[in-house]
mmCIF file of C-alpha atoms and ligand atoms in Angstrom:
data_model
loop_
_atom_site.group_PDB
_atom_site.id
_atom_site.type_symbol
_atom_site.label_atom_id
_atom_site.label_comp_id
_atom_site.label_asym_id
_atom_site.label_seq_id
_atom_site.Cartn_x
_atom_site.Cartn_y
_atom_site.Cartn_z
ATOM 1 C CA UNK A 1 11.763 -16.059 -41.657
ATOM 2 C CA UNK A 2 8.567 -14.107 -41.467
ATOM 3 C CA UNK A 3 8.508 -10.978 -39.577
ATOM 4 C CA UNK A 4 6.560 -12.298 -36.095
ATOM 5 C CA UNK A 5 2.794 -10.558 -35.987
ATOM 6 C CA UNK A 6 1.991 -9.997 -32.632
ATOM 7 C CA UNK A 7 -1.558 -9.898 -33.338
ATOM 8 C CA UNK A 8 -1.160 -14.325 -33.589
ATOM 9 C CA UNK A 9 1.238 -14.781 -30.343
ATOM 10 C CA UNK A 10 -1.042 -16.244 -28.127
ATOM 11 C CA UNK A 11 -2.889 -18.649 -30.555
ATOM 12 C CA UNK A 12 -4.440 -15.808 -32.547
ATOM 13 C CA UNK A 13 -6.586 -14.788 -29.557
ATOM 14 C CA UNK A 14 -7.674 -11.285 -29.312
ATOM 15 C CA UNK A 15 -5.928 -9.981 -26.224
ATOM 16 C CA UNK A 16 -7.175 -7.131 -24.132
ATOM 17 C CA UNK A 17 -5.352 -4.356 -24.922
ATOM 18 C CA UNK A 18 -3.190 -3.301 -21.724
ATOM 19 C CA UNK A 19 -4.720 -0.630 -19.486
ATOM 20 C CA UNK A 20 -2.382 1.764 -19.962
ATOM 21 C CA UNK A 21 0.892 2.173 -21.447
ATOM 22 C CA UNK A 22 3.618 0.549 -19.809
ATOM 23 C CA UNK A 23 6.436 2.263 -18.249
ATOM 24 C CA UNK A 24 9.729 2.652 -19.559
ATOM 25 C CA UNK A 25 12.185 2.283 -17.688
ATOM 26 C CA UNK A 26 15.552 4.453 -17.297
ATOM 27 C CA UNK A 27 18.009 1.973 -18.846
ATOM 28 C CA UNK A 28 21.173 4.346 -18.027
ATOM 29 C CA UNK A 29 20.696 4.844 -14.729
ATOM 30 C CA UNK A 30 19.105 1.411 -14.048
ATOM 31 C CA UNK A 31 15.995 3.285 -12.849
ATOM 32 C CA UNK A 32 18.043 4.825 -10.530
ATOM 33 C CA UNK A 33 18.210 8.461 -11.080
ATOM 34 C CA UNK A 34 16.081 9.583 -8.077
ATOM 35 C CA UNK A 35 14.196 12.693 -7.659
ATOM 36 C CA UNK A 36 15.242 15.420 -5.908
ATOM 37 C CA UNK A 37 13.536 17.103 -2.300
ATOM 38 C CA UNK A 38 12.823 19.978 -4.844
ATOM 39 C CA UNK A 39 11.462 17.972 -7.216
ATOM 40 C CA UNK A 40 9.255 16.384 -4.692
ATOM 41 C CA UNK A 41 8.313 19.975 -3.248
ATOM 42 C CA UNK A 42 7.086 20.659 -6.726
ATOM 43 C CA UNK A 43 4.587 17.951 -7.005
ATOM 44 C CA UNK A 44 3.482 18.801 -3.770
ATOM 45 C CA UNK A 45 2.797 21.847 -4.723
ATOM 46 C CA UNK A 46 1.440 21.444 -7.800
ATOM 47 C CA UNK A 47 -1.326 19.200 -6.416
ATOM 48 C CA UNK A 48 -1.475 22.278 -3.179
ATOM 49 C CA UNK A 49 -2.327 24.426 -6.295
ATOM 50 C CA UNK A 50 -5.220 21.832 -6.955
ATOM 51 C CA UNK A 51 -6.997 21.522 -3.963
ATOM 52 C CA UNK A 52 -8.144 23.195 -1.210
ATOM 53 C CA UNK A 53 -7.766 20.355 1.241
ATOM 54 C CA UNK A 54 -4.674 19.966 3.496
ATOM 55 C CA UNK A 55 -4.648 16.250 4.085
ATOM 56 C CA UNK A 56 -3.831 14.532 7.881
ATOM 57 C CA UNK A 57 -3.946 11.290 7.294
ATOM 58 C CA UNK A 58 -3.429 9.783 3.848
ATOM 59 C CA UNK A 59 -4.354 6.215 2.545
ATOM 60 C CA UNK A 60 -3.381 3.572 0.160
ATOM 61 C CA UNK A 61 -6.069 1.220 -0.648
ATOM 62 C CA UNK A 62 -5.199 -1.828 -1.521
ATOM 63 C CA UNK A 63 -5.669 -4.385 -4.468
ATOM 64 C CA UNK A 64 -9.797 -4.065 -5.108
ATOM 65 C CA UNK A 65 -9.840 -1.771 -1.917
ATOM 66 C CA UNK A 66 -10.206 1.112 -4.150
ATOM 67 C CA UNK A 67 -13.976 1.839 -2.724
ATOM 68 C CA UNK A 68 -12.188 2.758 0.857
ATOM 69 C CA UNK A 69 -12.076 6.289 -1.084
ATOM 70 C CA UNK A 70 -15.998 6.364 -2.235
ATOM 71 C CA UNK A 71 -16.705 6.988 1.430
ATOM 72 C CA UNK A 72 -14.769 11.061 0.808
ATOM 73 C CA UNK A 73 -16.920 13.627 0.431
ATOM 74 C CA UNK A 74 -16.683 16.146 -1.597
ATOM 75 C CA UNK A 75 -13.677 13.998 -3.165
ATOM 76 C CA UNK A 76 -11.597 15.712 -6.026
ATOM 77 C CA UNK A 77 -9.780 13.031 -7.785
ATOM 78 C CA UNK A 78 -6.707 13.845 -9.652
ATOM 79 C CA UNK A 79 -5.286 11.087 -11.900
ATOM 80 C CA UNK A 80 -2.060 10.130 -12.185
ATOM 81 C CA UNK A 81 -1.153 11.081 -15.516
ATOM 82 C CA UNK A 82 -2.087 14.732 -14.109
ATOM 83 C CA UNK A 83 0.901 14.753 -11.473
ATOM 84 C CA UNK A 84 4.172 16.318 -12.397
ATOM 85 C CA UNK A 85 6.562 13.260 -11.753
ATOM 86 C CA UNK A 86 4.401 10.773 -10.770
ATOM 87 C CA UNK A 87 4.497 6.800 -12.032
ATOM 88 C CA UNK A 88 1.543 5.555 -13.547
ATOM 89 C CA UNK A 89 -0.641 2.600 -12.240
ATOM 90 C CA UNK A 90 -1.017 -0.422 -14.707
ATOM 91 C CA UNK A 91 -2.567 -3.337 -12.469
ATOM 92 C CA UNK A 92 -5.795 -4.291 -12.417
ATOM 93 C CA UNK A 93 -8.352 -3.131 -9.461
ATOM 94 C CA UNK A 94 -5.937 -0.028 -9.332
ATOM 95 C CA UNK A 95 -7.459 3.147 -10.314
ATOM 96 C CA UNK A 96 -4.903 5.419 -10.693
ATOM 97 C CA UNK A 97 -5.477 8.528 -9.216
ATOM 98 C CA UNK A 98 -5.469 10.811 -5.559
ATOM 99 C CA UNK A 99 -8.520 11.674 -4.036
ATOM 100 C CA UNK A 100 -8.083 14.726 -1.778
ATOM 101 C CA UNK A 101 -11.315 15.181 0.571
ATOM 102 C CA UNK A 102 -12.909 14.937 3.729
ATOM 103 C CA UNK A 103 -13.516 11.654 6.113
ATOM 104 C CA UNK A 104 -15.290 12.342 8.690
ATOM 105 C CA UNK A 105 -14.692 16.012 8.889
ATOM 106 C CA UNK A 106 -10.858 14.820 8.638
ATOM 107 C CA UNK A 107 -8.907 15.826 5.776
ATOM 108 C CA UNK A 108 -7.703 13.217 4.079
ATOM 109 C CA UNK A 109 -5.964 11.926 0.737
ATOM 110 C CA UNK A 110 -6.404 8.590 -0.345
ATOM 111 C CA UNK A 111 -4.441 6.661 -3.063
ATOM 112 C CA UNK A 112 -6.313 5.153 -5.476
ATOM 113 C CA UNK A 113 -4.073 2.711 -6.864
ATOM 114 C CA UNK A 114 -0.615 1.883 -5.436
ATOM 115 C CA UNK A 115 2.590 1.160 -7.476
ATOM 116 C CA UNK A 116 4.371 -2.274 -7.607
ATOM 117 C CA UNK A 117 7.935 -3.124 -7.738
ATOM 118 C CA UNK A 118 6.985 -5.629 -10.198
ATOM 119 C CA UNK A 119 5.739 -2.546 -12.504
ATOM 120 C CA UNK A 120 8.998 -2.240 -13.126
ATOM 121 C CA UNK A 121 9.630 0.975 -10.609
ATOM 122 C CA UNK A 122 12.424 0.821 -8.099
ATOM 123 C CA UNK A 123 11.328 0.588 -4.613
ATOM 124 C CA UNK A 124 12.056 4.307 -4.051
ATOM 125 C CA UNK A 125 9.990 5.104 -7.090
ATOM 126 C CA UNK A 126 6.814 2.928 -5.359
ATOM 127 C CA UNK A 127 6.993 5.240 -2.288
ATOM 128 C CA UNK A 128 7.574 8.347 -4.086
ATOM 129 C CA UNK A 129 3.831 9.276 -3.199
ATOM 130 C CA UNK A 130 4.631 8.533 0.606
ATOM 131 C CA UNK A 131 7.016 11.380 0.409
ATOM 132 C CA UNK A 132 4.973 13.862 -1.586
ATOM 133 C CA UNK A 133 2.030 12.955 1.440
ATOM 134 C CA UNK A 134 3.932 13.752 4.238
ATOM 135 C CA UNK A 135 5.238 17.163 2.310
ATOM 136 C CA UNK A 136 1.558 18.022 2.251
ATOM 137 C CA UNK A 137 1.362 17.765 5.560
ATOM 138 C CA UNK A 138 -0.082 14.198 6.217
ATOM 139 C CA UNK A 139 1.042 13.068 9.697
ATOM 140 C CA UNK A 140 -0.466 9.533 9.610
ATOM 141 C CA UNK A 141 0.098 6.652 6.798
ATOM 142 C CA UNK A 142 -2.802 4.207 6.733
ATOM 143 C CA UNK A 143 -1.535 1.242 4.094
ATOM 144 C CA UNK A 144 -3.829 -1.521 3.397
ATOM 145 C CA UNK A 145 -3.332 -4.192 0.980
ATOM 146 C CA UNK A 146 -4.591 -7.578 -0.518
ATOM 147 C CA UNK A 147 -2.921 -10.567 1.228
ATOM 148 C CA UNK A 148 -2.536 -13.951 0.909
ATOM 149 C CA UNK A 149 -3.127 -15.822 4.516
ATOM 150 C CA UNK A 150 -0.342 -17.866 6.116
ATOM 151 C CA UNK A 151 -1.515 -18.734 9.648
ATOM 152 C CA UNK A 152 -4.008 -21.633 9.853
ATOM 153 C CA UNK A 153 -6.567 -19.753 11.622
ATOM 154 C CA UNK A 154 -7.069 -17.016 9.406
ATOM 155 C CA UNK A 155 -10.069 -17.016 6.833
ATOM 156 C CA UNK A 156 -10.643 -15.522 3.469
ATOM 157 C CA UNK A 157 -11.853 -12.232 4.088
ATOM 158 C CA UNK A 158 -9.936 -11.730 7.607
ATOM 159 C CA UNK A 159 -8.595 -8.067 8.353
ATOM 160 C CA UNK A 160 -5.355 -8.421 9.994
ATOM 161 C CA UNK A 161 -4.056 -5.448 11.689
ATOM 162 C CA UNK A 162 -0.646 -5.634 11.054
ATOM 163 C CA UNK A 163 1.431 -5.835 14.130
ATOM 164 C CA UNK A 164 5.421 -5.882 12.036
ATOM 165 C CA UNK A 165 6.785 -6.591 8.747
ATOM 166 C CA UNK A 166 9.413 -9.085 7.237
ATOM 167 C CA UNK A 167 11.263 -6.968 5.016
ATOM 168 C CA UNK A 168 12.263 -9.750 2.578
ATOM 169 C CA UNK A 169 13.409 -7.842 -0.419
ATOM 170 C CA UNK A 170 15.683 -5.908 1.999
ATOM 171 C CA UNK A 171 17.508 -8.692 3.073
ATOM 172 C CA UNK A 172 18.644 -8.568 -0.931
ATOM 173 C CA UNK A 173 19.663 -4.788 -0.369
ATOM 174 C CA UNK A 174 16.648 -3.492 -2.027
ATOM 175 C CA UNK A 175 15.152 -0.716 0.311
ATOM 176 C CA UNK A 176 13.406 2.034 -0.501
ATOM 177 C CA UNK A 177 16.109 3.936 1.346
ATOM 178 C CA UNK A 178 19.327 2.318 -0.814
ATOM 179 C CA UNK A 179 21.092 5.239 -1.959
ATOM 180 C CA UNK A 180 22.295 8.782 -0.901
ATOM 181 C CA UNK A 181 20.218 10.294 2.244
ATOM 182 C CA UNK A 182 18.347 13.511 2.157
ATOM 183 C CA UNK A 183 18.179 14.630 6.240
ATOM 184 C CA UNK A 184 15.360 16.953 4.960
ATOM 185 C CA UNK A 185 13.479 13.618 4.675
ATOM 186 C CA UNK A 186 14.770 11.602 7.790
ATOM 187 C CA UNK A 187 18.178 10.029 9.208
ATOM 188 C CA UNK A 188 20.232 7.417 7.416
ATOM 189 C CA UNK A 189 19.827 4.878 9.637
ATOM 190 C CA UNK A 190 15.924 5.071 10.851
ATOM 191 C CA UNK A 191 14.946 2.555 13.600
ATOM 192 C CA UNK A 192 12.032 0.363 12.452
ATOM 193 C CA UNK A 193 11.146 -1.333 15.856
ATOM 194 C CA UNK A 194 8.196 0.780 15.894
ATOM 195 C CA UNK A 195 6.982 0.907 12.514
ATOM 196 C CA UNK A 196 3.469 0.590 13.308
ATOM 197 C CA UNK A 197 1.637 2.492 15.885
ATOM 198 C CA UNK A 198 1.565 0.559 18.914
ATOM 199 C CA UNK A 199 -1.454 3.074 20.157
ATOM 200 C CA UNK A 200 -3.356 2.832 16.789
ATOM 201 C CA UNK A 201 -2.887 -1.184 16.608
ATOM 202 C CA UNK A 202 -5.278 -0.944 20.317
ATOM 203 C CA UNK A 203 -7.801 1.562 18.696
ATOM 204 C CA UNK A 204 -7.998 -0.499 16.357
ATOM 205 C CA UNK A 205 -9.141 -4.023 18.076
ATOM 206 C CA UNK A 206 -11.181 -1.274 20.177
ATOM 207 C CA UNK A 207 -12.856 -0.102 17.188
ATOM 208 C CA UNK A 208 -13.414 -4.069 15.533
ATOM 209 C CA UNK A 209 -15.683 -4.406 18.776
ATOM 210 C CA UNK A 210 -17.417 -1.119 18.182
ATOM 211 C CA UNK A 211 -18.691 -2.409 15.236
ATOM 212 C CA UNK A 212 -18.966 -6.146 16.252
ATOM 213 C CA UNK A 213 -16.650 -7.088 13.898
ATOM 214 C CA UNK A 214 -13.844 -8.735 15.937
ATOM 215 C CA UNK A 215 -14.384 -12.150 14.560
ATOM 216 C CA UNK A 216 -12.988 -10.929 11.917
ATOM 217 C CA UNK A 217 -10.241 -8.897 12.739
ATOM 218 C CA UNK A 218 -7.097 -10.436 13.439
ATOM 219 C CA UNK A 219 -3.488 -9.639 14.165
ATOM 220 C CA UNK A 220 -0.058 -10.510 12.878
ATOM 221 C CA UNK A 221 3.480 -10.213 10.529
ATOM 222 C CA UNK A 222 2.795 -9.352 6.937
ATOM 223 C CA UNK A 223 6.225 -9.801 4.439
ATOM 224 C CA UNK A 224 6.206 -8.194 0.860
ATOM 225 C CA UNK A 225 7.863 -10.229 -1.967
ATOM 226 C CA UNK A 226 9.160 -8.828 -5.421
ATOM 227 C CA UNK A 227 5.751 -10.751 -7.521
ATOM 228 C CA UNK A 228 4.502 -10.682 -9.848
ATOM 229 C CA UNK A 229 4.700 -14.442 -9.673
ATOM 230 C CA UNK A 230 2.366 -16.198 -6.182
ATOM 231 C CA UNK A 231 4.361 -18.167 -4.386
ATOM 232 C CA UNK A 232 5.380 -21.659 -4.490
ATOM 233 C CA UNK A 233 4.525 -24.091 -1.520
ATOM 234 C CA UNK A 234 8.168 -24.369 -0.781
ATOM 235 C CA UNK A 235 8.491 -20.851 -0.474
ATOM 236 C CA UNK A 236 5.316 -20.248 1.358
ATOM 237 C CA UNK A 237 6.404 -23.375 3.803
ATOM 238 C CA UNK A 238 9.207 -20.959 4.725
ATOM 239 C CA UNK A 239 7.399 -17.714 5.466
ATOM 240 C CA UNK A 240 5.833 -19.649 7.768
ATOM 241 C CA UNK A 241 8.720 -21.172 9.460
ATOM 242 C CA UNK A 242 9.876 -17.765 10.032
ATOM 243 C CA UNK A 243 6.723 -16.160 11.197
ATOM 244 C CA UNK A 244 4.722 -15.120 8.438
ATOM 245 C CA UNK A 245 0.878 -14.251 8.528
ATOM 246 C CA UNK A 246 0.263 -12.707 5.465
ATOM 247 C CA UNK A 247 1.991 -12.254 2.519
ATOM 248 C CA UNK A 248 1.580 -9.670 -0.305
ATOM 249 C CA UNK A 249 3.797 -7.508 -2.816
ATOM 250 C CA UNK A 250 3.485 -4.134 -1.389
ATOM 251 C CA UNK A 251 3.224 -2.008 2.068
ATOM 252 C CA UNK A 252 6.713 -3.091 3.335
ATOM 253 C CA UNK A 253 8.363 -0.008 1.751
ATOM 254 C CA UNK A 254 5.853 2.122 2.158
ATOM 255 C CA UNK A 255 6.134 1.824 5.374
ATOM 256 C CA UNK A 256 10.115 2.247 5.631
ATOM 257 C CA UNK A 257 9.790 5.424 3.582
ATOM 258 C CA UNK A 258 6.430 6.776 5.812
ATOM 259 C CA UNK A 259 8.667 5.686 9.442
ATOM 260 C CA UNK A 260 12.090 7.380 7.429
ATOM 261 C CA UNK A 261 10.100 10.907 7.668
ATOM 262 C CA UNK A 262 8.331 10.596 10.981
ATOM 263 C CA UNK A 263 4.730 9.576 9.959
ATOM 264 C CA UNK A 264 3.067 7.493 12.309
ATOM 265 C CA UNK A 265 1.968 4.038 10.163
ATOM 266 C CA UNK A 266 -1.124 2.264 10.654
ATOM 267 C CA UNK A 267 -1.193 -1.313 8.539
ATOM 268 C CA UNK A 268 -4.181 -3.590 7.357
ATOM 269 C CA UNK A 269 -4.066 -6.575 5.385
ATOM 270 C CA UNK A 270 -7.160 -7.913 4.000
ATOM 271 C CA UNK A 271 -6.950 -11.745 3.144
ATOM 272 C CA UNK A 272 -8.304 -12.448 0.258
ATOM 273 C CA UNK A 273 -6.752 -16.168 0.046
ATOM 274 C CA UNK A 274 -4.998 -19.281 1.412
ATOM 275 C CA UNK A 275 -1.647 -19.551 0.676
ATOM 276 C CA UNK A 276 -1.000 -23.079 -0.538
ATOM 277 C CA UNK A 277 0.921 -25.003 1.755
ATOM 278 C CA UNK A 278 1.061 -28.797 0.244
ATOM 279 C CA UNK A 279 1.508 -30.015 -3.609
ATOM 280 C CA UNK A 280 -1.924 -31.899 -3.232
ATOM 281 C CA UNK A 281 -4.090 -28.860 -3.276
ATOM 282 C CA UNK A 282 -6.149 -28.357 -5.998
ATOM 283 C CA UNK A 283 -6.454 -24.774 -6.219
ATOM 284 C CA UNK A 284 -4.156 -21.872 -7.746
ATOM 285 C CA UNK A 285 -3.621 -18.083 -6.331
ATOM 286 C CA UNK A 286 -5.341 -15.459 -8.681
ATOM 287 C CA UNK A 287 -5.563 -11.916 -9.050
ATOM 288 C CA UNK A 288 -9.859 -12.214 -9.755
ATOM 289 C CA UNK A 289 -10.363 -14.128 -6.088
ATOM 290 C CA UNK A 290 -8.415 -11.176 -4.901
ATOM 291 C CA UNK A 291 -10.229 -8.801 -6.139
ATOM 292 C CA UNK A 292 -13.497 -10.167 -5.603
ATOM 293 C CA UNK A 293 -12.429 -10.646 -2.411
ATOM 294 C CA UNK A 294 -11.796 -6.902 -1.858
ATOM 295 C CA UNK A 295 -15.457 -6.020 -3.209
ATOM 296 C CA UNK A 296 -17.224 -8.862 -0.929
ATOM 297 C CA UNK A 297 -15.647 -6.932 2.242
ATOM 298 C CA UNK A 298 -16.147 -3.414 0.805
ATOM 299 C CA UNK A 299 -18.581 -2.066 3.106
ATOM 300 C CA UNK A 300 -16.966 -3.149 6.369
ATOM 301 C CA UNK A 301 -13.648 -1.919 5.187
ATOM 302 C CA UNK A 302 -15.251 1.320 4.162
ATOM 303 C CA UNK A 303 -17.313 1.625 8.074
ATOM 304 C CA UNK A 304 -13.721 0.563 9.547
ATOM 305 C CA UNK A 305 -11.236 2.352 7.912
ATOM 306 C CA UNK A 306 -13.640 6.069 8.380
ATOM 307 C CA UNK A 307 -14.101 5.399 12.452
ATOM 308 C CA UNK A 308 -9.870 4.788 12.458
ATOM 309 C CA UNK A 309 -9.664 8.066 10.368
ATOM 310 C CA UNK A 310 -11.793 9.779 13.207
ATOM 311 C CA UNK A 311 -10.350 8.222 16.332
ATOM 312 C CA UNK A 312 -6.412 8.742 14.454
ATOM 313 C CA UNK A 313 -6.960 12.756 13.816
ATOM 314 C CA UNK A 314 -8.024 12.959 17.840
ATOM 315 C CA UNK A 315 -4.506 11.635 18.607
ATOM 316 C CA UNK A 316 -2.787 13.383 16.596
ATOM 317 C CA UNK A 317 -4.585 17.163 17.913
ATOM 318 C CA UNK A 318 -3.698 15.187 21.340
ATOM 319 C CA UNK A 319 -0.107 14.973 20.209
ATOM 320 C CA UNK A 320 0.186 18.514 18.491
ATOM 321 C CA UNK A 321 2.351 21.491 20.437
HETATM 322 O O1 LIG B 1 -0.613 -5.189 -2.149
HETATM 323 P P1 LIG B 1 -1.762 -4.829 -3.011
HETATM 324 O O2 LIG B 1 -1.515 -3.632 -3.839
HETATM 325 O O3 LIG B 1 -3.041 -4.733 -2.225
HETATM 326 O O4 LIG B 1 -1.962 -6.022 -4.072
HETATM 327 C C1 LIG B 1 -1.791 -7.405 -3.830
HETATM 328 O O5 LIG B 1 -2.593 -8.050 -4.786
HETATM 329 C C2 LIG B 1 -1.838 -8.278 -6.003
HETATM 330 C C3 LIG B 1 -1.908 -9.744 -6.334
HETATM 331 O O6 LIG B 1 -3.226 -10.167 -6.526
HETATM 332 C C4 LIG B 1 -0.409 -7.869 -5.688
HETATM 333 O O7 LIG B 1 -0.146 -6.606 -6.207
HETATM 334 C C5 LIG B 1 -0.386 -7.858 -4.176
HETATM 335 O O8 LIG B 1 0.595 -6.995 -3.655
#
């Protein structure tokens, strides 16, 4: 048999070359040889060594939501690649790098690109850069995300504040938390009752007025799954049995991880479609809409996100001893 040319899988199309090289992943240890505080403490202080800024509140933008970080002055982006022990983004509308600067007078770091479990990382590897935040000092997680939309009444381009989480994968026994427990981090058992800011959730709907966007804004229970697949209908006829609102591939353990070591969490979804409910519907879940989705609602992200940046920092010099 001929040796296979990879060039003609495909139908002899020319195929984009992928963004960047994919991970490998740690066969022996089943990708789970985790890093150590120390090793964390290291990355933290390389990137200390890097910039002058001493973050408060960091932020992951979500799929296409990259342009929540345009709005940092004096931004100084480090990729990646750069970071001593950090994965490597390969999805599309995912930049790749940290951007250390200031909101709104308030120091901030925001995530350009977030990592996936479907990257191939273990869930502990995804929220690796949750950790190294809160060692540089960040006090307040701000996750947003692309989501598909569950409940009837929300509309493409909805923000929904997220109000609690299904932690799907966890019912499997994947958590970002599996494994031994460093106290330096947080307990082993962390309550999750709380996991987002009951205080910043108000501000928030507060804020959505302030800027006359509370048509828009909504409320409700985001769950991640594993991806990279979109759902079926069956499966999305379930999430909604159970609650769902919004459903996406991310957030959930990065909010486990930020709640494990005592950061306060504030979540955002931004729906970028309709979840397909019956096996008439024409139309299929893709990663463009998504993304398109994320630069039609750019500019009021950007305006909302900075004001919750603002009115966050005041309660957490409220809060400090
Ligand atoms: O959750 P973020 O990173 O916003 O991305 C969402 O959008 C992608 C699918 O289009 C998935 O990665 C899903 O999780």
């Amino acid at each position: 048999m001929a040796p296979i040319n990879a060039d003609v899988v495909n139908g002899g199309k020319d195929s984009t070359p992928p963004k960047t090289t994919l991970p490998e992943v740690d066969t022996e240890t089943n990708g789970n040889k985790r890093y150590s505080y120390e090793t964390l403490v290291e990355t933290a202080n390389f990137l200390l060594s890097r910039t002058a800024v001493r973050p408060l509140i960091g932020v992951i933008c979500g799929s296409g939501m990259g342009a929540l970080a345009e709005n940092i002055i004096d931004g100084q982006c480090i990729p990646y690649e750069e970071i001593p022990n950090f994965p490597t983004s390969t999805v599309e509308g995912h930049h790749g790098r940290l951007v250390f600067g200031h909101l709104n007078d308030i120091p901030v770091v925001a995530m350009q690109g977030r990592f996936h479990y479907y990257e191939g990382y273990p869930l502990w590897k995804c929220c690796l850069p949750v950790r190294v935040m809160k060692l540089l000092g960040v006090r307040t997680l701000i996750a947003t995300n692309a989501a598909g939309g569950l409940n009837p009444n929300f509309k493409i381009g909805d923000l929904m504040i997220v109000k609690d989480h299904i932690n799907m994968m966890g019912f499997a026994g994947n958590n970002p938390l599996h494994g031994p427990n460093d106290e330096r981090f947080g307990p082993r058992f962390p309550p999750m009752n709380k996991a987002y800011n009951y205080e910043f959730r108000k501000i928030a709907k507060e804020v959505a007025k302030e800027l006359n966007i509370q048509d828009i804004v909504r409320e409700g229970v985001y769950t991640c799954l594993g991806g990279p697949n979109f759902e079926t209908v069956a499966e999305i006829n379930m999430l909604k049995m159970v609650g769902v609102d919004a459903v996406g591939m991310s957030t959930v353990h990065e909010v486990i991880t930020a709640r494990h070591c005592d950061m306060n969490v504030f979540g955002l979804s931004l729906i970028t479609n309709e979840c397909v409910t019956s096996y008439e519907h024409e139309a299929e879940a893709n990663h463009e809409e998504v993304l398109d989705v994320g630069r039609m609602r750019q500019d009021i992200l950007r305006k909302f996100v900075s004001k919750l940046v603002v009115k966050f920092a005041h309660t957490l010099t409220r809060d400090s001893p």
